[in-house]
Amino acid sequence: MNEIRLENIQKAFGKKVALDDVSLEITKGTFTCVLGPPGAGKTTLLRIIAGLERADRGRIIIDGVDVGALPPAERGISFVAQDFALYPHMNVYKNIAYPLKLKKMDPREIDKKVREVAEFLKIEKLLDRNPEQLSGGEQQRVAIARGLVKDAALYLFDEPLTNLDYKIREDMRAEFRKIQQETGQTIIYATSDSVEAISMSQHLVVMNEGIVVEYGNTLKIYNRPNQLFTARYFGYPPMNLIPARVQKETSLETNYFSIAIPPELGKQLKGMNLTAAIRPESLQISQDGMKNKSVVFDSKVLLTDIIGSDTIVHLEGEKGFSDRIRAFVPRAYNALPGTPIKAGFDIKDLYIYDAQAEKLLWKGDV
Amino acid sequence: MSATKQAKKSRLRQIIAVVITFGYFSPILWLIMTAFKKRIDIFAIPPKFFFVPTLDNFRYSVGRGMFWGPLINSLVMSVLAVCLAIVITIFAAYAISRFRVPASKFIMFLVLSLRMMPPAVVVIPMFLMYRLLGMVNTHVGMVLLYTMFSIPFTLWMLKGFIDELPRQFDDAALADGANPLQVLKDIILPQLGPALATVIIFNMIFVWNEFLFSYILTGPETRTMPVQIAMGIYTDKGVDWEYVSALSTIYVLPVLAAIYVLQNNLLRGMTFGTIRR
Amino acid sequence: MALITLRELTKVFNETVVAVDKVTLHVPDNAVICILGPSGCGKTTLMRMIAGLEQPTEGKIFFDDDDVTELPARERNVAMVFQFPAVYPHLTVRANIAFPLIAEGVKKDDAIRRAEEVAESLEISESLDLFPDALDAGAKQKVSIARAIVRKPRVFLFDEPLSNIDPNMRVDMKSLIKKLSRDVGQTFIYVTHDQSEAMTLADYIVVMKDGKVLQYGRPEEIYERPGTDFVGWFLGNPGMNFLQVEARKFENTWCLVSDHISIPFDGLKNLETGKRYKIGIRPEHISLVDDPKEVISGICDMVEPMGGRKIVHLKVGEDRLRVKVDPNRSITPGEKVYFSLPPEHIRIFDIETGRNIPLDAV
């Protein structure tokens, strides 16, 4: 019973299907990220769990109770929306205190809790200000404080860090994870940012066009995305996807390299439209030969993006820039455009997808 | 050269504006001046613009009777009716704006059509109904009547305002654990300031000015100012200008004062929704 | 093409709020300059003054040798891309891009041909016949960029063009803009709060805070030698770590000492014995070691996996450090780890002013 369960949730706005048969099980005390592009249905899903929206069909079960018909106040959830929605006529203190005031808590108890959470989020100096006097980052912290101040069975955050300064996001990411680790709360967190998803969450729900594409342990999904959509979306920088085919049963061919594969696999893949996928961080580059990698191919440097201690090296693709291949190098690496270069990877890091059905067929490590 | 021409032009425009404004305001000015003139000055031809002001007319009017009664009636009825209308309407407006109320469009139509109806059409049925209920010439009856007539405008205005308030605040409060009534009390009401000011002013003015129903349905105890002014014009000695002018001056003062005090809110209220915050 | 010079540029709002405070800058020709800083640092105001959308309170702006301070925006010949894509909803993508040319009186055929070329370079050729409504935010922003590029302005101004775009598209857009800036070869001024955008795109970075320029230089220079502790923290992902130490001299060796660490540090003639300092070190420069001999230790507080890398948060006494480690290295919270702080990567800052103290004696 110690869980949150969604069963066959269906929701449409007019003719537009927002959620299509969504079923999920969320273990209590874990941090779950819902990852997907804008319009994937993340917000709708969270709003339905919160009770701000009614599902057309399906059940929401929290701690063994079907809460589908309950108003938000009786579900024991806390919800922080993307647009902050700080009450404009209340100062910061009153904003944070409001959920507790509704619970008719003792004013001294309220005061203690508000100050605690304000200190935790480093906004104790802002308590007397009005929302319009705060910067975007400060408003966000206040909204998060208002979300965290009450005890809830489930905390929902809808892209809380979007539109914030990059540096604030970096700190808040760690903050969120710490909050969850220290309090053991159940958090569902919607985001369109892969970095947030991988760095914060234990469980991951990948969504696209109202459908749950994949669901499970975050690192497991990262290491083995079963769906092409996940491979394409989940990763920073995104995975390299290269058209591939099997003509002779013993080798997989792309325009960059060909790899020997077991004949049984070859038989299965022959004639299919395939996509070979390699994570940028699995791709090693070097100007000299590479002995330790099982597959090596020649290319040219298009651009190097040095981001402090990391570099994204863009290699020339078939069509030049538009289908470039990216390699992630965890150090500063500089090369002039046009420099010939060798790129290599281990066969264990190679994924093969069915390009039509968009499903994982084979991964090199099995 | 062009600069001086420009200055002359704008000076001319200012003068024209002042003249027009003066013309606009002249009936009220005339009225107020009359109230402070002696009887001889009132009838002077050509009209006297400079005279020694006197409070004689007010003293005389109070003495004549039927002075405080209608004033208090007008005040009490307008305040009570407007307050009652707002209390009732705010729930309706919130419900229609935020929830799926069955046939809400039809309800809105019905309510508004009541307001648009020419008063002369409904005044006779109203009188018959009121006589049947024994509410003719009662304070309660008049307050209820004005409340009913204030509701349509109030409903349309408040619904419009609430529609404009971002729903994210409602959602945030619901998620914070508020029930819909608490959302109304804590989140919506505090943000309705300008809307309420607008609604109060317009309804007060409506009730304050209303003549026909008061004329038909009131008696001496419940009579309001406009009716008393009309009925008090003629006395045995002819038109009683002193009485009418004094009464009318007292009658317009609260309206001017209210508009002056609330004008900022009023302006914000009327432009609400046209300018994003 | 233009050389931009700003001289003591100042903007004061409402006579009290100093948004930009005496900024003097010399922007070289044909370079990409990123103005980087947290929100509210004055970077957007600075750009709007260069664009002519905001009148400076004091100071001068020169394009090459022309004083443009008093010129209105339309006479400065600049192209600007805003945070939110500005596209005409009633025109197709092709017509949107060609619009500025047609408005300038270029022949329609030429304008369209030019628009198609630009669309090609921005990878939106397939959308040319669509209306903006059919495009996602990223593609719309590409149309705005195309519209800016299609003219030949003196200066391109970008005001956080990627901040409202799906993060997954952002990586690509970033590289695209970089390639574009190389191909077009014009002066680009690019405002951002995202250090990775600035590091990727810029030939020169201007770091701003509270209306003032903190540092101006090449990305790697600023990254390696931050002028203040703020710059050290603001650049880098994650930013620089800081620890408070005391400088002490034991016989002939200098040491940086706190309750938990002690690092021998040679010949620091700029430091005062017994004075407290703030030392900064980047997460990638802290190396975890297995051998617990003569090294510093901390407790692992949290692990942030990041795909191609991993950030480990360490608690060292009261201080917290972030360390970048190999993603395959397994560490669990609560574990005791040993690490070393290589002296050549340590930067020293004044505790009060936050200024870097140069170590010319090393």
Short mmCIF file of N, CA and C in Angstrom, two decimals, chain B residues 8-131:
data_model
loop_
_atom_site.label_atom_id
_atom_site.label_comp_id
_atom_site.label_asym_id
_atom_site.label_seq_id
_atom_site.Cartn_x
_atom_site.Cartn_y
_atom_site.Cartn_z
N LYS B 8 1.16 79.44 -28.87
CA LYS B 8 -0.12 80.12 -29.04
C LYS B 8 -1.24 79.13 -29.29
N LYS B 9 -0.93 78.18 -30.16
CA LYS B 9 -1.91 77.17 -30.52
C LYS B 9 -2.37 76.38 -29.29
N SER B 10 -1.38 75.99 -28.50
CA SER B 10 -1.74 75.14 -27.36
C SER B 10 -2.48 75.98 -26.30
N ARG B 11 -2.13 77.26 -26.18
CA ARG B 11 -2.87 78.14 -25.29
C ARG B 11 -4.34 78.23 -25.70
N LEU B 12 -4.55 78.37 -27.01
CA LEU B 12 -5.91 78.47 -27.55
C LEU B 12 -6.70 77.20 -27.23
N ARG B 13 -6.01 76.06 -27.42
CA ARG B 13 -6.66 74.79 -27.15
C ARG B 13 -7.08 74.71 -25.68
N GLN B 14 -6.20 75.19 -24.82
CA GLN B 14 -6.51 75.14 -23.39
C GLN B 14 -7.75 75.96 -23.09
N ILE B 15 -7.82 77.14 -23.70
CA ILE B 15 -8.97 78.01 -23.43
C ILE B 15 -10.26 77.33 -23.88
N ILE B 16 -10.22 76.74 -25.09
CA ILE B 16 -11.41 76.04 -25.59
C ILE B 16 -11.81 74.93 -24.62
N ALA B 17 -10.82 74.19 -24.14
CA ALA B 17 -11.11 73.09 -23.24
C ALA B 17 -11.78 73.59 -21.96
N VAL B 18 -11.26 74.72 -21.44
CA VAL B 18 -11.83 75.28 -20.21
C VAL B 18 -13.28 75.69 -20.44
N VAL B 19 -13.54 76.33 -21.59
CA VAL B 19 -14.90 76.79 -21.90
C VAL B 19 -15.86 75.60 -21.96
N ILE B 20 -15.43 74.56 -22.67
CA ILE B 20 -16.29 73.38 -22.81
C ILE B 20 -16.57 72.75 -21.45
N THR B 21 -15.48 72.60 -20.65
CA THR B 21 -15.64 72.01 -19.34
C THR B 21 -16.62 72.83 -18.50
N PHE B 22 -16.47 74.14 -18.58
CA PHE B 22 -17.33 75.04 -17.83
C PHE B 22 -18.79 74.85 -18.26
N GLY B 23 -19.00 74.79 -19.58
CA GLY B 23 -20.35 74.59 -20.10
C GLY B 23 -20.97 73.30 -19.58
N TYR B 24 -20.10 72.29 -19.54
CA TYR B 24 -20.53 70.97 -19.09
C TYR B 24 -21.00 71.01 -17.64
N PHE B 25 -20.25 71.74 -16.86
CA PHE B 25 -20.47 71.74 -15.43
C PHE B 25 -21.48 72.81 -15.02
N SER B 26 -21.88 73.70 -15.97
CA SER B 26 -22.66 74.88 -15.61
C SER B 26 -24.00 74.58 -14.92
N PRO B 27 -24.76 73.54 -15.34
CA PRO B 27 -26.03 73.32 -14.62
C PRO B 27 -25.82 73.09 -13.13
N ILE B 28 -24.77 72.31 -12.80
CA ILE B 28 -24.54 72.02 -11.39
C ILE B 28 -24.08 73.29 -10.67
N LEU B 29 -23.24 74.04 -11.37
CA LEU B 29 -22.76 75.28 -10.80
C LEU B 29 -23.94 76.22 -10.53
N TRP B 30 -24.81 76.32 -11.51
CA TRP B 30 -26.00 77.16 -11.41
C TRP B 30 -26.82 76.77 -10.19
N LEU B 31 -27.01 75.47 -10.08
CA LEU B 31 -27.80 74.93 -8.99
C LEU B 31 -27.19 75.30 -7.65
N ILE B 32 -25.88 75.06 -7.53
CA ILE B 32 -25.23 75.31 -6.25
C ILE B 32 -25.25 76.81 -5.92
N MET B 33 -25.03 77.62 -6.95
CA MET B 33 -25.07 79.06 -6.73
C MET B 33 -26.46 79.50 -6.26
N THR B 34 -27.46 78.96 -6.89
CA THR B 34 -28.83 79.31 -6.53
C THR B 34 -29.11 79.00 -5.06
N ALA B 35 -28.56 77.85 -4.62
CA ALA B 35 -28.83 77.43 -3.25
C ALA B 35 -28.31 78.44 -2.24
N PHE B 36 -27.28 79.20 -2.63
CA PHE B 36 -26.68 80.15 -1.69
C PHE B 36 -27.13 81.59 -1.94
N LYS B 37 -28.12 81.79 -2.84
CA LYS B 37 -28.58 83.15 -3.14
C LYS B 37 -29.82 83.50 -2.34
N LYS B 38 -30.02 84.80 -2.16
CA LYS B 38 -31.29 85.25 -1.60
C LYS B 38 -32.35 85.17 -2.69
N ARG B 39 -33.60 85.14 -2.26
CA ARG B 39 -34.69 84.98 -3.22
C ARG B 39 -34.65 86.04 -4.32
N ILE B 40 -34.33 87.27 -3.92
CA ILE B 40 -34.29 88.36 -4.90
C ILE B 40 -33.24 88.09 -5.96
N ASP B 41 -32.05 87.59 -5.49
CA ASP B 41 -30.95 87.33 -6.42
C ASP B 41 -31.29 86.20 -7.37
N ILE B 42 -32.06 85.23 -6.89
CA ILE B 42 -32.41 84.09 -7.74
C ILE B 42 -33.14 84.55 -8.99
N PHE B 43 -34.01 85.51 -8.78
CA PHE B 43 -34.84 85.93 -9.92
C PHE B 43 -34.27 87.12 -10.68
N ALA B 44 -33.10 87.58 -10.29
CA ALA B 44 -32.52 88.76 -10.93
C ALA B 44 -32.26 88.52 -12.41
N ILE B 45 -32.59 89.52 -13.22
CA ILE B 45 -32.27 89.44 -14.64
C ILE B 45 -31.50 90.70 -14.99
N PRO B 46 -30.34 90.62 -15.61
CA PRO B 46 -29.60 89.39 -15.93
C PRO B 46 -29.13 88.67 -14.68
N PRO B 47 -28.80 87.37 -14.80
CA PRO B 47 -28.42 86.57 -13.62
C PRO B 47 -27.23 87.19 -12.92
N LYS B 48 -27.22 87.07 -11.64
CA LYS B 48 -26.12 87.63 -10.84
C LYS B 48 -25.06 86.55 -10.64
N PHE B 49 -23.83 86.89 -11.01
CA PHE B 49 -22.76 85.93 -10.74
C PHE B 49 -22.00 86.26 -9.46
N PHE B 50 -22.14 87.51 -9.04
CA PHE B 50 -21.48 87.90 -7.80
C PHE B 50 -22.53 88.34 -6.81
N PHE B 51 -22.53 87.70 -5.68
CA PHE B 51 -23.57 87.98 -4.67
C PHE B 51 -23.00 87.61 -3.32
N VAL B 52 -23.72 87.97 -2.26
CA VAL B 52 -23.29 87.61 -0.90
C VAL B 52 -23.94 86.28 -0.55
N PRO B 53 -23.15 85.24 -0.37
CA PRO B 53 -23.74 83.92 -0.11
C PRO B 53 -24.45 83.89 1.23
N THR B 54 -25.50 83.09 1.28
CA THR B 54 -26.27 82.99 2.52
C THR B 54 -26.75 81.57 2.72
N LEU B 55 -26.93 81.18 3.98
CA LEU B 55 -27.43 79.84 4.26
C LEU B 55 -28.93 79.86 4.52
N ASP B 56 -29.57 80.99 4.24
CA ASP B 56 -31.00 81.14 4.51
C ASP B 56 -31.83 80.02 3.91
N ASN B 57 -31.53 79.67 2.65
CA ASN B 57 -32.32 78.65 1.95
C ASN B 57 -32.30 77.32 2.70
N PHE B 58 -31.13 76.96 3.25
CA PHE B 58 -31.03 75.69 3.97
C PHE B 58 -31.83 75.74 5.25
N ARG B 59 -31.67 76.88 5.97
CA ARG B 59 -32.43 77.04 7.21
C ARG B 59 -33.93 76.93 6.92
N TYR B 60 -34.34 77.61 5.87
CA TYR B 60 -35.75 77.61 5.50
C TYR B 60 -36.22 76.20 5.16
N SER B 61 -35.39 75.45 4.38
CA SER B 61 -35.81 74.12 3.92
C SER B 61 -35.95 73.16 5.09
N VAL B 62 -34.99 73.22 6.02
CA VAL B 62 -35.08 72.34 7.20
C VAL B 62 -36.37 72.65 7.94
N GLY B 63 -36.67 73.94 8.03
CA GLY B 63 -37.87 74.36 8.72
C GLY B 63 -39.14 73.91 8.02
N ARG B 64 -39.08 73.85 6.70
CA ARG B 64 -40.27 73.50 5.94
C ARG B 64 -40.67 72.04 6.16
N GLY B 65 -39.74 71.23 6.61
CA GLY B 65 -40.05 69.80 6.83
C GLY B 65 -39.75 69.00 5.60
N MET B 66 -39.85 67.64 5.71
CA MET B 66 -39.51 66.72 4.62
C MET B 66 -38.12 67.03 4.08
N PHE B 67 -37.17 67.23 5.01
CA PHE B 67 -35.80 67.50 4.58
C PHE B 67 -34.89 66.34 4.98
N TRP B 68 -34.81 66.09 6.28
CA TRP B 68 -33.93 65.01 6.77
C TRP B 68 -34.46 63.65 6.36
N GLY B 69 -35.77 63.47 6.40
CA GLY B 69 -36.38 62.15 6.11
C GLY B 69 -35.94 61.58 4.79
N PRO B 70 -36.23 62.25 3.68
CA PRO B 70 -35.83 61.72 2.37
C PRO B 70 -34.32 61.53 2.25
N LEU B 71 -33.54 62.43 2.87
CA LEU B 71 -32.08 62.31 2.78
C LEU B 71 -31.63 61.01 3.44
N ILE B 72 -32.16 60.77 4.65
CA ILE B 72 -31.77 59.54 5.36
C ILE B 72 -32.26 58.32 4.59
N ASN B 73 -33.48 58.37 4.07
CA ASN B 73 -33.99 57.25 3.28
C ASN B 73 -33.07 56.94 2.11
N SER B 74 -32.69 57.97 1.37
CA SER B 74 -31.82 57.77 0.21
C SER B 74 -30.50 57.14 0.64
N LEU B 75 -29.91 57.71 1.71
CA LEU B 75 -28.61 57.18 2.17
C LEU B 75 -28.72 55.73 2.57
N VAL B 76 -29.66 55.43 3.45
CA VAL B 76 -29.79 54.08 4.00
C VAL B 76 -30.09 53.08 2.89
N MET B 77 -31.03 53.43 2.02
CA MET B 77 -31.42 52.49 0.97
C MET B 77 -30.27 52.21 0.02
N SER B 78 -29.56 53.27 -0.38
CA SER B 78 -28.49 53.00 -1.36
C SER B 78 -27.38 52.18 -0.73
N VAL B 79 -26.99 52.53 0.50
CA VAL B 79 -25.91 51.77 1.15
C VAL B 79 -26.32 50.32 1.36
N LEU B 80 -27.50 50.12 1.93
CA LEU B 80 -27.94 48.75 2.23
C LEU B 80 -28.09 47.94 0.94
N ALA B 81 -28.74 48.53 -0.05
CA ALA B 81 -29.00 47.78 -1.28
C ALA B 81 -27.70 47.38 -1.96
N VAL B 82 -26.76 48.31 -2.00
CA VAL B 82 -25.50 48.01 -2.68
C VAL B 82 -24.73 46.93 -1.93
N CYS B 83 -24.66 47.05 -0.60
CA CYS B 83 -23.94 46.04 0.19
C CYS B 83 -24.56 44.67 0.00
N LEU B 84 -25.87 44.65 0.11
CA LEU B 84 -26.58 43.37 -0.02
C LEU B 84 -26.33 42.76 -1.40
N ALA B 85 -26.40 43.61 -2.41
CA ALA B 85 -26.20 43.13 -3.78
C ALA B 85 -24.80 42.53 -3.93
N ILE B 86 -23.81 43.19 -3.35
CA ILE B 86 -22.43 42.70 -3.50
C ILE B 86 -22.26 41.37 -2.79
N VAL B 87 -22.78 41.29 -1.57
CA VAL B 87 -22.63 40.04 -0.80
C VAL B 87 -23.25 38.87 -1.57
N ILE B 88 -24.45 39.11 -2.09
CA ILE B 88 -25.12 38.02 -2.82
C ILE B 88 -24.37 37.70 -4.11
N THR B 89 -23.98 38.74 -4.82
CA THR B 89 -23.46 38.56 -6.16
C THR B 89 -22.07 37.95 -6.18
N ILE B 90 -21.27 38.25 -5.16
CA ILE B 90 -19.89 37.80 -5.22
C ILE B 90 -19.81 36.28 -5.31
N PHE B 91 -20.71 35.61 -4.60
CA PHE B 91 -20.71 34.15 -4.68
C PHE B 91 -21.13 33.68 -6.07
N ALA B 92 -22.16 34.35 -6.59
CA ALA B 92 -22.64 33.98 -7.92
C ALA B 92 -21.56 34.21 -8.97
N ALA B 93 -20.92 35.37 -8.87
CA ALA B 93 -19.91 35.71 -9.88
C ALA B 93 -18.76 34.71 -9.82
N TYR B 94 -18.31 34.37 -8.60
CA TYR B 94 -17.23 33.41 -8.43
C TYR B 94 -17.62 32.06 -9.00
N ALA B 95 -18.84 31.64 -8.68
CA ALA B 95 -19.30 30.33 -9.15
C ALA B 95 -19.37 30.29 -10.67
N ILE B 96 -19.98 31.32 -11.24
CA ILE B 96 -20.14 31.31 -12.70
C ILE B 96 -18.80 31.43 -13.40
N SER B 97 -17.88 32.19 -12.80
CA SER B 97 -16.58 32.37 -13.43
C SER B 97 -15.72 31.11 -13.34
N ARG B 98 -15.78 30.43 -12.20
CA ARG B 98 -14.80 29.38 -11.96
C ARG B 98 -15.34 27.95 -12.10
N PHE B 99 -16.64 27.78 -11.95
CA PHE B 99 -17.16 26.41 -12.01
C PHE B 99 -18.11 26.27 -13.18
N ARG B 100 -18.35 25.02 -13.51
CA ARG B 100 -19.29 24.80 -14.60
C ARG B 100 -20.71 24.83 -14.02
N VAL B 101 -21.34 25.98 -14.07
CA VAL B 101 -22.70 26.12 -13.55
C VAL B 101 -23.66 25.80 -14.69
N PRO B 102 -24.63 24.91 -14.45
CA PRO B 102 -25.55 24.57 -15.53
C PRO B 102 -26.28 25.83 -16.01
N ALA B 103 -26.42 25.97 -17.29
CA ALA B 103 -27.17 27.06 -17.92
C ALA B 103 -26.68 28.44 -17.49
N SER B 104 -25.38 28.54 -17.19
CA SER B 104 -24.88 29.82 -16.68
C SER B 104 -25.07 30.94 -17.70
N LYS B 105 -24.95 30.59 -18.97
CA LYS B 105 -25.12 31.63 -19.99
C LYS B 105 -26.54 32.19 -19.97
N PHE B 106 -27.49 31.26 -19.82
CA PHE B 106 -28.89 31.68 -19.80
C PHE B 106 -29.18 32.52 -18.55
N ILE B 107 -28.58 32.11 -17.45
CA ILE B 107 -28.77 32.87 -16.21
C ILE B 107 -28.25 34.29 -16.38
N MET B 108 -27.07 34.38 -16.96
CA MET B 108 -26.50 35.70 -17.17
C MET B 108 -27.40 36.55 -18.07
N PHE B 109 -27.94 35.93 -19.09
CA PHE B 109 -28.83 36.64 -20.02
C PHE B 109 -30.07 37.15 -19.29
N LEU B 110 -30.65 36.25 -18.50
CA LEU B 110 -31.88 36.58 -17.79
C LEU B 110 -31.66 37.76 -16.85
N VAL B 111 -30.55 37.66 -16.12
CA VAL B 111 -30.25 38.68 -15.13
C VAL B 111 -30.03 40.03 -15.81
N LEU B 112 -29.33 39.99 -16.91
CA LEU B 112 -29.04 41.26 -17.58
C LEU B 112 -30.29 41.85 -18.23
N SER B 113 -31.15 40.99 -18.76
CA SER B 113 -32.33 41.49 -19.45
C SER B 113 -33.24 42.23 -18.47
N LEU B 114 -33.22 41.80 -17.23
CA LEU B 114 -34.00 42.49 -16.20
C LEU B 114 -33.56 43.94 -16.10
N ARG B 115 -32.25 44.11 -16.17
CA ARG B 115 -31.70 45.44 -16.03
C ARG B 115 -32.01 46.31 -17.26
N MET B 116 -32.04 45.65 -18.43
CA MET B 116 -32.24 46.39 -19.66
C MET B 116 -33.70 46.78 -19.89
N MET B 117 -34.59 46.08 -19.20
CA MET B 117 -36.02 46.32 -19.37
C MET B 117 -36.35 47.78 -19.05
N PRO B 118 -37.18 48.45 -19.89
CA PRO B 118 -37.57 49.82 -19.54
C PRO B 118 -38.36 49.79 -18.23
N PRO B 119 -38.01 50.60 -17.25
CA PRO B 119 -38.66 50.55 -15.93
C PRO B 119 -40.17 50.73 -16.02
N ALA B 120 -40.58 51.58 -16.96
CA ALA B 120 -42.02 51.86 -17.06
C ALA B 120 -42.82 50.59 -17.34
N VAL B 121 -42.19 49.61 -17.98
CA VAL B 121 -42.88 48.37 -18.34
C VAL B 121 -43.18 47.55 -17.10
N VAL B 122 -42.20 47.52 -16.18
CA VAL B 122 -42.37 46.63 -15.04
C VAL B 122 -42.94 47.31 -13.81
N VAL B 123 -43.06 48.63 -13.87
CA VAL B 123 -43.41 49.31 -12.63
C VAL B 123 -44.83 48.98 -12.15
N ILE B 124 -45.75 48.82 -13.11
CA ILE B 124 -47.13 48.50 -12.68
C ILE B 124 -47.24 47.09 -12.11
N PRO B 125 -46.74 46.06 -12.82
CA PRO B 125 -46.74 44.73 -12.19
C PRO B 125 -46.04 44.73 -10.84
N MET B 126 -44.94 45.47 -10.76
CA MET B 126 -44.21 45.54 -9.50
C MET B 126 -45.11 46.09 -8.40
N PHE B 127 -45.81 47.15 -8.73
CA PHE B 127 -46.69 47.80 -7.75
C PHE B 127 -47.76 46.82 -7.27
N LEU B 128 -48.34 46.07 -8.23
CA LEU B 128 -49.39 45.11 -7.85
C LEU B 128 -48.82 44.02 -6.95
N MET B 129 -47.64 43.51 -7.34
CA MET B 129 -47.00 42.48 -6.53
C MET B 129 -46.72 43.00 -5.12
N TYR B 130 -46.17 44.20 -5.05
CA TYR B 130 -45.80 44.76 -3.76
C TYR B 130 -47.04 45.00 -2.89
N ARG B 131 -48.15 45.42 -3.55
CA ARG B 131 -49.36 45.67 -2.78
C ARG B 131 -49.87 44.37 -2.18
#
